[in-house]
Amino acid sequence: MARVKKVASQSSPARITVQEVADLAGVSIGTVSRVINNVPGVKPAVIKKVQGAIDELGWSPNIAAQNIRTSSSRMIGFIFSDIRNSLYSSMTKGAEEVLSTRGYLLVTASSDGNPEREVVLIDFFKRRRADGMILTIQEENNNAVLAAIANSGIPHVMMEREIPMGSISIGADHFRGTRQAVQYLLGLGHRRIALITGGRGTRVARDRIRALEEALASAGIEPDPNLFCIDSFAAEYGLSQTQRLMNMKEPPTALLSMGVRLLPGVLEALQLLGKKIPDDLSLICSNDTDIARIVTPQITAVRYDALALGRMAAESLIDQIEKRTHEDRPVRIEIPTELILRNSCRAISS
Amino acid sequence: MARVKKVASQSSPARITVQEVADLAGVSIGTVSRVINNVPGVKPAVIKKVQGAIDELGWSPNIAAQNIRTSSSRMIGFIFSDIRNSLYSSMTKGAEEVLSTRGYLLVTASSDGNPEREVVLIDFFKRRRADGMILTIQEENNNAVLAAIANSGIPHVMMEREIPMGSISIGADHFRGTRQAVQYLLGLGHRRIALITGGRGTRVARDRIRALEEALASAGIEPDPNLFCIDSFAAEYGLSQTQRLMNMKEPPTALLSMGVRLLPGVLEALQLLGKKIPDDLSLICSNDTDIARIVTPQITAVRYDALALGRMAAESLIDQIEKRTHEDRPVRIEIPTELILRNSCRAISS
DNA sequence: TTGTAGGCGTTATCAC
DNA sequence: GTGATAACGCCTACAA
């Protein structure tokens, strides 16, 4: 403890540079640079001397100076709506895992789902000379945002989004996931299946809607537009739409709640209405969360690995930046989903 | 859309510098620099010309170059165990809010609660020349970590931690919060009150334990060491300890579950044992979460504002960095907690 | 009021 | 193999 205190009280370390290391080692700065960059062809004895000097002085290269020379920041930006959304914090963790081992810095930024702020953040990363970006933008067709992306000239991958610019896109297979969920419900005899989801104008939403429509069609069921609630991911939306649905003359017998934040709202509505799962309504949610496992009964879920999504985005982005896969890289990378069967759905006899 | 595509397909923007802006504006680079740094005494007409050139070229100063000159990175690091913990994602959001408006970059890093990794991350931020750090370390007394902090020479604030180095510390008033919760339980007639929490060797744990002990003492109750489970924040720990507690000859009538991740474990144990809240056990949790509000009955919680904690940490850190408050700044900043009364506690007649 | 030039800490291209 | 030295893009005395 005393030792620590002493260290703590030392004055701010005078900025030490290669020059001083070189002097101490009795070599030139060029040699020091060669040593720390593992340039082959330096005499082992010299390497040892230099290492010694580096350790003794506790020096490490000034990264800003490196950046200015190599014109690369080794920093990549990740923009999404809100880090508090567990989906994004998981992706962040995954991305961080691979980026840190590759010597990149990950900087996350929350846009609060505001396109104007997205533009600001993209410009910000441009000024900061980010080497790459991972983007989960709000609307795939917002021109201001698309222009900002293009104008930035920064390599990027779209996370759970797809834009008309040939950017590489990465995401879960929501079409298959939703389709599988609907198939399961159809198998249980359900014919009135409702969907609550958001992200209008994103590939995620399109995939989910199309999956429901096609599954219904292939079962010969006419879709009821009143059962499609596709305007928001907010908990309040889940609440209000569930109330609306359950108060219909002919309410749905099953509901797909697709979006992390929706589930609490849906459950609250059901509780307020005194409706029981699965007796009054069969329920399937997306983004398997703590809540889905904690409530009684546990909720059947369409699960996918957000951590892996983050990892893959980072890997794909690095490949792109370091140009290791050239022009033959795929434009779309998908990970599978998995239907976790629990007790929130019941068979109905009709 | 077509327009966007055209922009997108433009070749990588040739790195443009002050020199070119200066040429276009017909001034010297010095003048351009003065303009962007708002140095007074530049003729308005010239300012306008320079601005025009900047806009036309879409130039912005290379931050790495600025950093090397000003020897400041305007970057601050935030280390905690895991961004997926909602506590930390909320703090991150709060910190980001204030840092971004002050022109700082926030870089978060997860240590997975591993002190060795904490040391690596601290060294990393040192190499990256971070202007400051926000730290939530695992153990307040780990010498390697403390030495790394001291050795880094970087201004920092301890988040929910307190170390023997005079660093400024910021956190919620867990002592009062826990004390209030216990008082409430005592008022309901409970005498056997158990505590599950982790963070051994952190101020948070100490405050909670002390609060329970003092409250019991002031009620003339002899504390039962078997009711203190203070070894981990993990859900599994919540599960196993709840089982152990409920299987005691004389189980507790009330339980404090203090830690975000504990609650799911506690609830699962109760479910497995077929125990009901509040009939078989009165429960109070910390870190009011979705889960506490979703389950039936809803769980009474000790709430505090993690977002505000993040904001305050950032503000305090900036003050420290920019030396606006000199040596008279407080060493400890606390925010209050609030007891949210719900239906998870019952009065007992004994 | 504005231009010039030196320096910030590296890397990389030359010679030696 | 290793040592000078010229960039990299910007800020800031100092000079004009």
XYZ file of C-alpha atoms (C1' of nucleotides) in Angstrom:
732
model
C 0.000 0.000 0.000
C 2.715 2.424 0.967
C 4.541 1.542 -2.197
C 1.518 2.294 -4.251
C 1.090 5.635 -2.633
C 4.638 6.562 -3.438
C 4.160 5.658 -7.058
C 0.975 7.612 -7.125
C 2.555 10.754 -5.890
C 5.221 10.851 -8.541
C 4.938 13.904 -10.740
C 3.350 13.564 -14.140
C 5.798 11.517 -16.217
C 7.746 13.807 -18.502
C 6.751 12.828 -22.020
C 9.374 10.445 -23.141
C 10.114 9.804 -26.815
C 11.980 7.488 -29.138
C 14.902 9.849 -29.080
C 15.542 9.289 -25.400
C 15.177 5.560 -25.816
C 17.645 5.675 -28.687
C 20.093 7.707 -26.640
C 19.882 5.356 -23.696
C 20.323 2.316 -25.923
C 23.107 3.999 -27.807
C 21.431 3.554 -31.171
C 19.505 5.748 -33.594
C 15.786 6.336 -33.513
C 15.456 4.407 -36.733
C 16.693 1.308 -35.005
C 14.319 1.738 -32.115
C 11.487 2.031 -34.591
C 12.642 -1.110 -36.341
C 12.713 -2.994 -33.089
C 9.227 -2.114 -31.942
C 7.821 -2.798 -35.378
C 9.542 -6.161 -35.636
C 11.327 -5.220 -38.811
C 13.554 -8.189 -39.638
C 17.286 -7.733 -39.903
C 18.185 -6.122 -36.610
C 21.011 -7.750 -34.684
C 19.680 -9.714 -31.712
C 22.110 -7.988 -29.402
C 20.811 -4.619 -30.503
C 17.242 -5.725 -30.072
C 18.003 -6.695 -26.508
C 19.660 -3.371 -25.783
C 16.749 -1.448 -27.183
C 14.202 -3.552 -25.332
C 16.119 -2.882 -22.175
C 16.041 0.849 -22.714
C 12.326 0.744 -23.525
C 11.535 -1.157 -20.368
C 13.737 1.024 -18.250
C 12.088 4.180 -19.468
C 8.634 2.628 -19.638
C 8.212 4.090 -23.050
C 5.589 3.211 -25.603
C 5.133 4.810 -29.003
C 2.811 7.774 -29.191
C -0.145 6.457 -31.088
C -1.199 9.846 -32.390
C 2.176 10.193 -34.011
C 1.893 6.732 -35.497
C -1.522 7.576 -36.813
C -0.332 10.675 -38.535
C 2.464 8.746 -40.218
C 0.536 5.694 -41.227
C -2.656 7.673 -41.847
C -4.686 5.070 -40.040
C -6.236 5.428 -36.627
C -6.775 1.762 -35.838
C -10.113 2.874 -34.491
C -13.484 1.723 -35.613
C -16.865 3.223 -34.786
C -20.095 1.436 -33.995
C -23.314 3.408 -34.280
C -26.673 2.149 -33.022
C -29.682 3.588 -31.291
C -28.920 2.922 -27.639
C -26.220 0.977 -25.832
C -28.734 0.098 -23.108
C -30.513 -2.174 -25.543
C -29.133 -5.605 -24.695
C -28.953 -6.464 -28.358
C -26.405 -3.732 -28.943
C -24.445 -4.247 -25.777
C -24.028 -7.893 -26.769
C -22.940 -6.980 -30.262
C -20.543 -4.457 -28.767
C -19.030 -7.110 -26.554
C -18.569 -9.444 -29.497
C -17.044 -6.789 -31.704
C -14.769 -5.634 -28.931
C -13.473 -9.155 -28.430
C -12.136 -9.492 -31.936
C -11.162 -5.880 -32.502
C -9.031 -5.673 -29.388
C -7.046 -8.751 -30.322
C -6.401 -7.210 -33.711
C -5.157 -3.979 -32.222
C -8.188 -1.911 -33.010
C -10.065 0.414 -30.740
C -13.835 0.199 -30.659
C -15.803 3.369 -30.117
C -19.538 3.059 -29.663
C -22.038 5.840 -30.109
C -25.759 5.981 -29.431
C -27.916 7.900 -31.880
C -31.182 7.525 -29.956
C -32.610 6.405 -33.258
C -32.397 9.911 -34.617
C -31.222 10.076 -38.245
C -29.891 13.590 -37.809
C -27.743 12.407 -34.994
C -26.624 9.496 -37.106
C -25.344 11.939 -39.689
C -23.523 13.869 -36.998
C -21.939 10.700 -35.671
C -20.853 9.516 -39.097
C -19.254 12.884 -39.767
C -17.672 12.680 -36.376
C -16.077 9.358 -37.194
C -14.909 10.790 -40.461
C -13.177 13.657 -38.714
C -11.680 11.260 -36.249
C -10.387 9.315 -39.239
C -11.986 6.040 -38.199
C -10.641 3.113 -40.182
C -14.072 1.549 -40.331
C -17.634 1.665 -39.070
C -20.294 -0.798 -38.030
C -23.698 0.720 -38.615
C -27.173 -0.044 -37.385
C -29.065 2.882 -38.764
C -32.685 3.707 -38.171
C -34.016 3.895 -41.709
C -32.415 2.169 -44.633
C -33.638 4.786 -47.060
C -32.849 8.029 -45.345
C -31.030 10.026 -47.987
C -29.159 12.263 -45.617
C -27.763 9.272 -43.780
C -26.918 7.392 -46.950
C -25.157 10.438 -48.320
C -23.193 10.826 -45.118
C -22.080 7.214 -45.295
C -21.044 7.492 -48.919
C -19.398 10.820 -48.364
C -17.406 9.547 -45.426
C -15.566 7.150 -47.675
C -15.055 4.888 -44.660
C -15.219 1.098 -45.036
C -18.216 -0.188 -43.150
C -20.574 -3.055 -42.569
C -24.289 -2.723 -42.094
C -25.520 -4.555 -39.029
C -29.026 -5.947 -39.398
C -29.572 -3.484 -42.186
C -29.223 -3.449 -45.926
C -28.733 -0.335 -47.985
C -28.779 0.236 -51.720
C -25.062 0.870 -51.933
C -23.526 -2.539 -52.098
C -22.214 -2.257 -48.570
C -21.665 -5.576 -46.933
C -24.554 -6.506 -44.718
C -24.640 -8.842 -41.767
C -27.576 -10.130 -39.780
C -29.602 -12.978 -38.438
C -31.871 -14.975 -40.681
C -35.099 -13.424 -39.486
C -37.042 -14.735 -42.409
C -36.335 -18.334 -41.558
C -36.640 -17.664 -37.833
C -40.042 -16.092 -38.108
C -41.192 -18.601 -40.646
C -40.254 -21.427 -38.326
C -42.134 -19.795 -35.461
C -45.248 -19.362 -37.571
C -45.015 -22.903 -38.850
C -44.939 -24.086 -35.280
C -48.045 -22.090 -34.438
C -49.842 -23.306 -37.526
C -49.002 -26.832 -36.478
C -50.684 -26.154 -33.166
C -53.804 -25.175 -35.031
C -53.561 -21.418 -34.882
C -54.986 -19.460 -37.773
C -55.229 -15.954 -36.390
C -51.607 -15.023 -35.740
C -50.661 -11.448 -34.946
C -47.275 -9.786 -35.343
C -45.935 -6.840 -33.412
C -42.631 -5.429 -34.553
C -40.894 -2.237 -35.557
C -38.035 -1.150 -37.721
C -40.262 -0.184 -40.611
C -38.202 0.136 -43.720
C -35.460 -2.154 -42.526
C -34.629 -5.547 -43.831
C -35.388 -7.097 -40.443
C -38.975 -5.918 -40.551
C -39.415 -6.883 -44.190
C -38.130 -10.384 -43.519
C -40.431 -10.909 -40.589
C -43.502 -9.627 -42.365
C -42.784 -11.626 -45.475
C -42.193 -14.751 -43.420
C -45.582 -14.458 -41.766
C -47.339 -13.705 -45.039
C -45.748 -16.574 -46.889
C -46.341 -19.057 -44.115
C -49.981 -18.061 -43.944
C -50.308 -18.211 -47.699
C -48.814 -21.659 -47.883
C -51.372 -22.762 -45.325
C -54.131 -21.234 -47.384
C -54.923 -18.565 -44.833
C -55.925 -15.065 -45.853
C -53.817 -12.596 -43.829
C -55.762 -10.097 -41.737
C -54.107 -6.674 -42.001
C -55.448 -5.800 -38.564
C -53.120 -8.381 -37.074
C -49.985 -6.713 -38.450
C -48.604 -4.127 -36.033
C -45.354 -2.998 -37.561
C -44.688 0.521 -36.382
C -42.392 0.459 -33.393
C -40.081 -1.507 -31.149
C -41.053 0.500 -28.065
C -42.511 -1.176 -24.994
C -45.465 1.225 -25.062
C -46.245 0.090 -28.558
C -46.226 -3.507 -27.422
C -48.588 -2.512 -24.650
C -51.046 -0.552 -26.742
C -51.125 -2.957 -29.642
C -51.636 -5.968 -27.424
C -54.570 -4.221 -25.824
C -55.988 -3.348 -29.192
C -55.550 -6.881 -30.498
C -57.074 -8.556 -27.479
C -60.060 -6.244 -27.575
C -60.915 -7.140 -31.151
C -64.189 -8.940 -31.820
C -62.150 -11.858 -32.993
C -58.800 -11.556 -31.256
C -55.730 -13.425 -32.417
C -54.991 -16.747 -30.752
C -51.276 -16.317 -31.158
C -48.873 -13.403 -31.109
C -45.358 -12.854 -32.355
C -43.577 -10.184 -30.319
C -40.488 -9.447 -32.371
C -38.157 -6.956 -30.734
C -36.291 -6.849 -27.429
C -38.171 -4.045 -25.825
C -41.635 -5.109 -26.906
C -42.030 -8.083 -24.586
C -42.368 -6.173 -21.305
C -45.104 -4.078 -22.873
C -46.927 -7.106 -24.215
C -46.791 -8.885 -20.886
C -47.962 -5.828 -19.034
C -50.957 -5.473 -21.352
C -51.879 -9.091 -20.836
C -51.626 -8.651 -17.107
C -53.802 -5.553 -17.167
C -56.400 -7.365 -19.243
C -56.256 -10.392 -16.992
C -55.361 -12.603 -19.928
C -53.338 -15.733 -19.311
C -50.584 -17.321 -21.392
C -51.057 -19.710 -23.085
C -54.759 -20.156 -22.361
C -55.895 -16.836 -23.771
C -53.001 -16.234 -26.085
C -50.028 -18.158 -27.370
C -46.888 -16.039 -27.407
C -43.529 -16.206 -29.124
C -40.890 -13.543 -28.657
C -37.630 -12.710 -30.338
C -34.276 -11.991 -28.776
C -34.382 -14.514 -26.000
C -33.886 -12.447 -22.862
C -33.835 -12.914 -19.123
C -37.442 -11.901 -19.042
C -38.522 -14.649 -21.412
C -36.996 -17.194 -19.078
C -38.124 -15.653 -15.820
C -41.827 -15.171 -16.329
C -44.331 -17.938 -15.768
C -44.857 -19.633 -18.084
C -41.524 -19.187 -19.840
C -41.849 -17.719 -23.291
C -40.964 -19.609 -26.453
C -38.374 -17.550 -28.302
C -36.660 -17.051 -31.629
C -33.094 -16.851 -30.474
C -29.997 -15.702 -32.289
C -26.515 -14.980 -31.136
C -25.972 -11.235 -30.966
C -22.478 -11.724 -29.604
C -21.564 -13.735 -32.700
C -23.105 -11.066 -34.880
C -20.802 -8.526 -33.290
C -17.795 -10.765 -33.749
C -18.574 -11.455 -37.365
C -19.168 -7.824 -38.168
C -15.793 -6.960 -36.728
C -14.050 -9.737 -38.602
C -15.685 -8.888 -41.860
C -14.845 -5.248 -41.387
C -11.200 -5.934 -40.661
C -10.972 -8.144 -43.727
C -12.365 -5.327 -45.739
C -10.020 -2.735 -44.261
C -6.938 -4.848 -44.595
C -8.075 -5.859 -48.074
C -7.411 -9.483 -47.438
C -10.509 -10.631 -49.214
C -10.670 -8.479 -52.292
C -13.720 -8.015 -54.399
C -14.996 -11.528 -54.026
C -16.368 -11.063 -50.543
C -20.032 -11.798 -50.046
C -22.400 -8.890 -49.792
C -24.584 -10.549 -47.192
C -23.592 -12.668 -44.193
C -26.259 -14.417 -42.199
C -26.336 -16.364 -38.966
C -29.077 -18.829 -38.167
C -31.837 -18.477 -35.623
C -33.147 -21.135 -33.316
C -36.661 -21.678 -31.997
C -36.489 -22.296 -28.264
C -39.605 -24.215 -27.332
C -41.086 -23.426 -23.944
C -44.550 -23.267 -22.465
C -46.142 -20.178 -23.887
C -47.973 -21.811 -26.779
C -50.854 -24.235 -26.666
C -52.598 -26.310 -29.269
C -56.051 -25.137 -30.162
C -58.887 -27.218 -31.483
C -60.853 -25.442 -34.129
C -30.900 7.158 -54.808
C -29.005 7.503 -58.051
C -27.295 10.493 -56.596
C -26.226 8.560 -53.576
C -24.812 5.805 -55.683
C -22.770 8.261 -57.636
C -21.320 9.702 -54.476
C -20.652 6.251 -53.197
C -18.691 5.235 -56.202
C -16.322 8.143 -56.034
C -12.762 7.058 -55.480
C -11.316 7.226 -52.006
C -11.096 10.922 -51.209
C -7.520 12.065 -51.616
C -6.435 13.153 -48.155
C -6.933 16.835 -48.132
C -4.959 19.108 -45.820
C -4.755 22.665 -44.552
C -2.383 23.509 -47.340
C -4.952 22.896 -50.025
C -7.573 24.831 -48.123
C -5.129 27.678 -47.778
C -4.314 27.618 -51.475
C -7.955 27.611 -52.472
C -8.739 30.461 -50.092
C -5.655 32.352 -51.199
C -4.278 32.626 -47.679
C -1.581 30.922 -45.646
C -2.019 27.806 -43.585
C -1.543 29.854 -40.466
C -4.640 31.806 -41.263
C -6.680 28.717 -41.903
C -5.582 27.371 -38.561
C -6.543 30.598 -36.886
C -9.970 30.493 -38.430
C -10.828 26.979 -37.352
C -9.527 27.645 -33.873
C -11.466 30.886 -33.534
C -8.360 32.891 -32.845
C -9.538 36.508 -32.586
C -8.163 39.092 -34.941
C -8.806 37.612 -38.347
C -10.549 39.881 -40.839
C -14.190 38.858 -41.292
C -13.803 38.798 -45.035
C -10.902 36.405 -44.723
C -12.828 34.197 -42.335
C -15.602 33.966 -44.874
C -13.203 33.059 -47.659
C -11.565 30.368 -45.573
C -14.881 28.954 -44.463
C -15.920 28.783 -48.075
C -12.822 26.875 -49.037
C -13.260 24.495 -46.105
C -16.843 23.764 -47.064
C -16.019 23.388 -50.706
C -13.310 20.863 -49.994
C -15.185 19.201 -47.166
C -12.072 19.404 -45.091
C -11.780 18.914 -41.356
C -8.604 18.999 -39.313
C -6.820 15.719 -38.805
C -7.366 15.006 -35.161
C -4.277 12.841 -34.844
C -2.175 15.768 -35.970
C -3.923 18.035 -33.506
C -3.337 15.511 -30.772
C 0.323 15.312 -31.424
C 0.627 19.061 -31.236
C -1.561 19.606 -28.235
C -0.508 16.333 -26.610
C -4.064 15.535 -25.672
C -6.230 12.902 -27.238
C -9.602 14.137 -26.082
C -10.368 10.517 -25.446
C -11.404 8.966 -22.211
C -11.584 5.308 -21.298
C -14.193 3.509 -19.237
C -13.310 0.105 -17.829
C -15.827 -2.241 -16.239
C -16.520 -5.945 -16.196
C -19.028 -6.347 -18.983
C -20.963 -3.929 -21.164
C -23.871 -6.385 -21.249
C -24.544 -5.623 -17.626
C -27.346 -3.051 -17.792
C -25.743 -1.107 -14.994
C -22.695 -0.412 -17.128
C -24.526 0.193 -20.358
C -26.598 2.815 -18.565
C -23.535 4.451 -17.092
C -21.930 4.379 -20.517
C -24.926 6.131 -22.014
C -24.814 8.807 -19.349
C -21.100 9.364 -19.686
C -21.343 9.453 -23.455
C -24.009 12.136 -23.289
C -21.823 14.615 -21.487
C -18.510 13.650 -23.011
C -19.703 13.985 -26.576
C -21.009 17.496 -25.990
C -17.627 18.400 -24.545
C -15.776 17.079 -27.542
C -14.443 13.962 -25.887
C -14.498 10.460 -27.235
C -15.632 7.682 -24.930
C -14.011 4.301 -25.289
C -15.428 1.470 -23.252
C -13.670 -1.755 -22.458
C -14.870 -4.916 -20.740
C -12.450 -6.683 -18.419
C -14.682 -9.672 -17.669
C -13.905 -8.949 -14.061
C -10.368 -10.151 -14.521
C -7.777 -7.998 -12.720
C -5.025 -9.024 -15.109
C -7.093 -7.822 -17.977
C -7.774 -4.619 -16.073
C -4.056 -3.998 -15.916
C -3.751 -4.637 -19.643
C -6.582 -2.227 -20.369
C -5.174 0.494 -18.153
C -1.803 0.156 -19.873
C -3.606 0.220 -23.167
C -5.272 3.511 -22.317
C -1.937 4.843 -21.225
C -0.381 3.991 -24.566
C -3.328 5.505 -26.336
C -2.707 8.621 -24.289
C -6.199 8.767 -22.853
C -6.926 12.095 -21.190
C -8.843 10.360 -18.433
C -10.377 7.132 -17.217
C -13.528 6.046 -15.445
C -12.849 2.856 -13.534
C -15.016 0.165 -12.025
C -12.410 -2.334 -10.995
C -13.015 -5.739 -9.546
C -11.060 -5.553 -6.309
C -10.233 -2.339 -4.560
C -7.084 -3.786 -3.075
C -5.446 -5.533 -5.977
C -1.896 -4.223 -5.906
C -1.164 -4.874 -9.552
C -4.211 -2.890 -10.596
C -3.539 -0.081 -8.154
C 0.036 0.139 -9.361
C -1.115 0.249 -12.974
C -3.489 3.088 -12.180
C -0.867 5.046 -10.340
C 1.767 4.339 -12.933
C -0.496 5.451 -15.758
C -0.526 8.955 -14.412
C -3.942 9.442 -15.991
C -6.635 11.483 -14.234
C -9.475 9.191 -13.285
C -12.587 8.716 -11.236
C -13.525 5.529 -9.462
C -17.051 4.433 -10.208
C -18.756 2.640 -7.328
C -15.315 1.944 -5.933
C -12.962 3.556 -3.497
C -9.238 3.030 -3.500
C -6.577 4.080 -1.038
C -5.041 6.637 -3.362
C -7.158 9.706 -2.880
C -8.762 9.250 -6.278
C -12.139 10.837 -6.553
C -14.886 8.320 -6.037
C -18.451 8.406 -7.212
C -21.323 6.113 -6.376
C -24.800 5.574 -5.049
C -25.513 5.742 -1.358
C -25.832 2.024 -0.846
C -25.541 2.310 2.889
C -28.613 4.449 3.196
C -30.419 2.491 0.491
C -29.873 -0.837 2.151
C -30.535 0.557 5.571
C -33.862 1.917 4.399
C -34.791 -1.443 2.908
C -33.939 -3.264 6.114
C -35.812 -0.729 8.193
C -38.854 -1.355 6.045
C -38.574 -5.101 6.577
C -38.080 -4.684 10.296
C -41.176 -2.541 10.343
C -43.082 -5.402 8.758
C -41.975 -7.620 11.606
C -39.139 -9.496 9.944
C -36.267 -10.555 12.155
C -34.457 -13.109 10.025
C -33.265 -11.085 7.049
C -30.800 -12.561 4.599
C -28.478 -10.735 2.222
C -27.086 -11.986 -1.040
C -24.530 -9.800 -2.742
C -21.067 -9.803 -4.266
C -18.249 -7.380 -4.836
C -16.330 -8.546 -1.811
C -13.731 -5.999 -0.985
C -15.530 -3.130 -2.635
C -17.129 -0.215 -0.938
C -20.515 -1.207 -2.319
C -20.416 -4.536 -0.500
C -19.065 -3.018 2.672
C -21.813 -0.415 2.728
C -24.539 -2.980 2.233
C -23.238 -5.344 4.870
C -22.710 -2.582 7.365
C -26.179 -1.227 6.705
C -27.768 -4.566 7.476
C -25.657 -5.099 10.568
C -26.337 -1.674 11.988
C -30.033 -1.837 11.298
C -30.279 -5.197 12.986
C -28.208 -3.994 15.899
C -30.357 -0.945 16.427
C -33.363 -3.248 16.536
C -31.626 -5.407 19.092
C -31.313 -8.371 16.764
C -28.286 -10.605 16.824
C -27.085 -11.085 13.215
C -26.909 -14.670 11.982
C -23.745 -15.162 9.915
C -25.486 -17.889 7.960
C -27.786 -15.295 6.459
C -24.933 -13.298 4.927
C -24.083 -14.509 1.436
C -21.522 -12.068 0.144
C -19.403 -13.864 -2.379
C -20.681 -13.187 -5.864
C -22.961 -11.211 -8.130
C -23.541 -14.155 -10.469
C -27.008 -15.517 -11.144
C -25.857 -19.009 -10.199
C -24.796 -17.714 -6.830
C -28.234 -16.208 -6.337
C -29.712 -19.560 -7.229
C -27.547 -21.728 -4.990
C -27.641 -19.417 -1.999
C -31.392 -19.004 -2.167
C -31.739 -22.761 -2.166
C -29.390 -23.068 0.760
C -31.174 -20.373 2.693
C -34.644 -21.763 2.100
C -33.543 -25.219 3.117
C -32.281 -24.074 6.478
C -34.021 -25.337 9.577
C -35.058 -21.814 10.258
C -35.071 -20.060 6.905
C -35.063 -16.279 6.571
C -38.407 -14.585 6.186
C -36.938 -11.823 4.060
C -34.175 -11.578 1.516
C -32.167 -8.722 0.073
C -30.927 -9.534 -3.409
C -28.372 -6.830 -4.089
C -26.901 -6.997 -7.580
C -28.374 -6.822 -11.082
C -27.657 -10.373 -12.126
C -28.659 -12.040 -8.869
C -32.404 -11.609 -9.174
C -33.009 -14.102 -11.991
C -31.119 -16.723 -10.012
C -33.055 -16.002 -6.843
C -36.378 -16.175 -8.632
C -35.453 -19.387 -10.365
C -34.508 -21.003 -7.066
C -37.795 -19.960 -5.528
C -39.646 -21.389 -8.481
C -37.760 -24.675 -8.265
C -38.519 -24.907 -4.571
C -42.152 -24.031 -5.131
C -41.850 -21.060 -2.784
C -44.121 -18.072 -3.292
C -43.405 -14.386 -2.900
C -44.322 -12.861 -0.545
C -45.986 -15.681 1.350
C -42.902 -17.800 1.826
C -40.345 -15.047 1.480
C -40.322 -11.288 1.319
C -37.934 -10.021 -1.316
C -36.214 -6.741 -2.063
C -33.845 -6.334 -4.960
C -31.404 -3.664 -6.041
C -30.971 -2.068 -9.443
C -34.602 -1.817 -10.401
C -34.800 -3.693 -13.704
C -37.395 -4.802 -16.210
C -37.537 -8.117 -14.456
C -38.443 -6.607 -11.120
C -41.423 -4.942 -12.752
C -42.491 -7.832 -14.946
C -42.713 -10.714 -12.533
C -45.741 -11.359 -10.398
C -45.763 -10.008 -7.826
C -43.586 -7.074 -8.755
C -40.463 -6.805 -6.647
C -39.781 -3.976 -4.246
C -36.491 -2.415 -5.261
C -33.687 -0.146 -4.118
C -33.356 2.033 -7.171
C -30.657 4.469 -8.183
C -29.970 6.323 -11.358
C -27.086 4.673 -13.187
C -27.433 7.101 -16.071
C -26.891 10.001 -13.699
C -23.922 8.215 -12.196
C -22.374 8.025 -15.666
C -23.069 11.667 -16.320
C -21.624 12.774 -13.042
C -18.519 10.685 -13.453
C -17.900 12.273 -16.829
C -18.474 15.765 -15.527
C -16.266 15.272 -12.552
C -13.565 13.800 -14.734
C -13.644 16.666 -17.194
C -13.436 19.142 -14.336
C -10.397 17.317 -13.110
C -8.765 17.179 -16.539
C -9.405 20.748 -17.388
C -8.377 21.738 -13.865
C -11.360 23.922 -13.428
C -11.929 22.868 -9.870
C -8.527 22.770 -8.343
C -7.617 20.980 -5.183
C -10.857 21.722 -3.398
C -12.910 19.122 -5.208
C -14.627 16.540 -3.068
C -13.141 13.101 -2.881
C -16.491 11.361 -2.775
C -19.661 12.129 -4.727
C -22.843 10.287 -3.884
C -26.263 10.063 -5.403
C -29.285 9.012 -3.396
C -31.214 5.779 -3.664
C -34.937 5.340 -3.506
C -36.992 2.470 -2.150
C -39.662 1.534 -4.678
C -42.452 -0.147 -2.735
C -44.227 -2.949 -4.538
C -45.840 -6.213 -3.564
C -43.009 -8.547 -2.756
C -42.953 -8.015 0.999
C -45.552 -8.967 3.554
C -45.999 -8.210 7.193
C -45.400 -11.142 9.474
C -46.878 -11.712 12.879
C -44.409 -13.232 15.270
C -3.784 41.413 -39.640
C -1.281 37.770 -41.953
C 2.728 34.871 -43.538
C 6.831 31.936 -42.293
C 9.031 28.389 -40.142
C 10.061 25.248 -36.416
C 8.556 21.445 -33.943
C 5.295 17.627 -32.115
C 6.797 11.827 -32.272
C 6.665 8.585 -35.628
C 7.799 5.816 -39.933
C 10.259 4.908 -44.035
C 13.630 5.921 -47.668
C 17.890 6.686 -48.434
C 22.813 6.227 -48.046
C 26.709 4.365 -45.535
C 22.772 -3.776 -40.182
C 22.337 0.888 -38.930
C 22.164 6.017 -39.038
C 20.521 10.358 -41.047
C 16.659 12.695 -42.740
C 12.467 13.769 -45.064
C 7.818 13.550 -44.643
C 2.965 13.171 -42.041
C -0.792 17.500 -40.792
C -1.235 20.722 -37.618
C -0.316 24.712 -34.136
C 2.079 28.806 -32.733
C 5.701 31.934 -31.795
C 7.882 35.280 -34.320
C 8.447 38.270 -38.089
C 6.640 41.234 -41.438
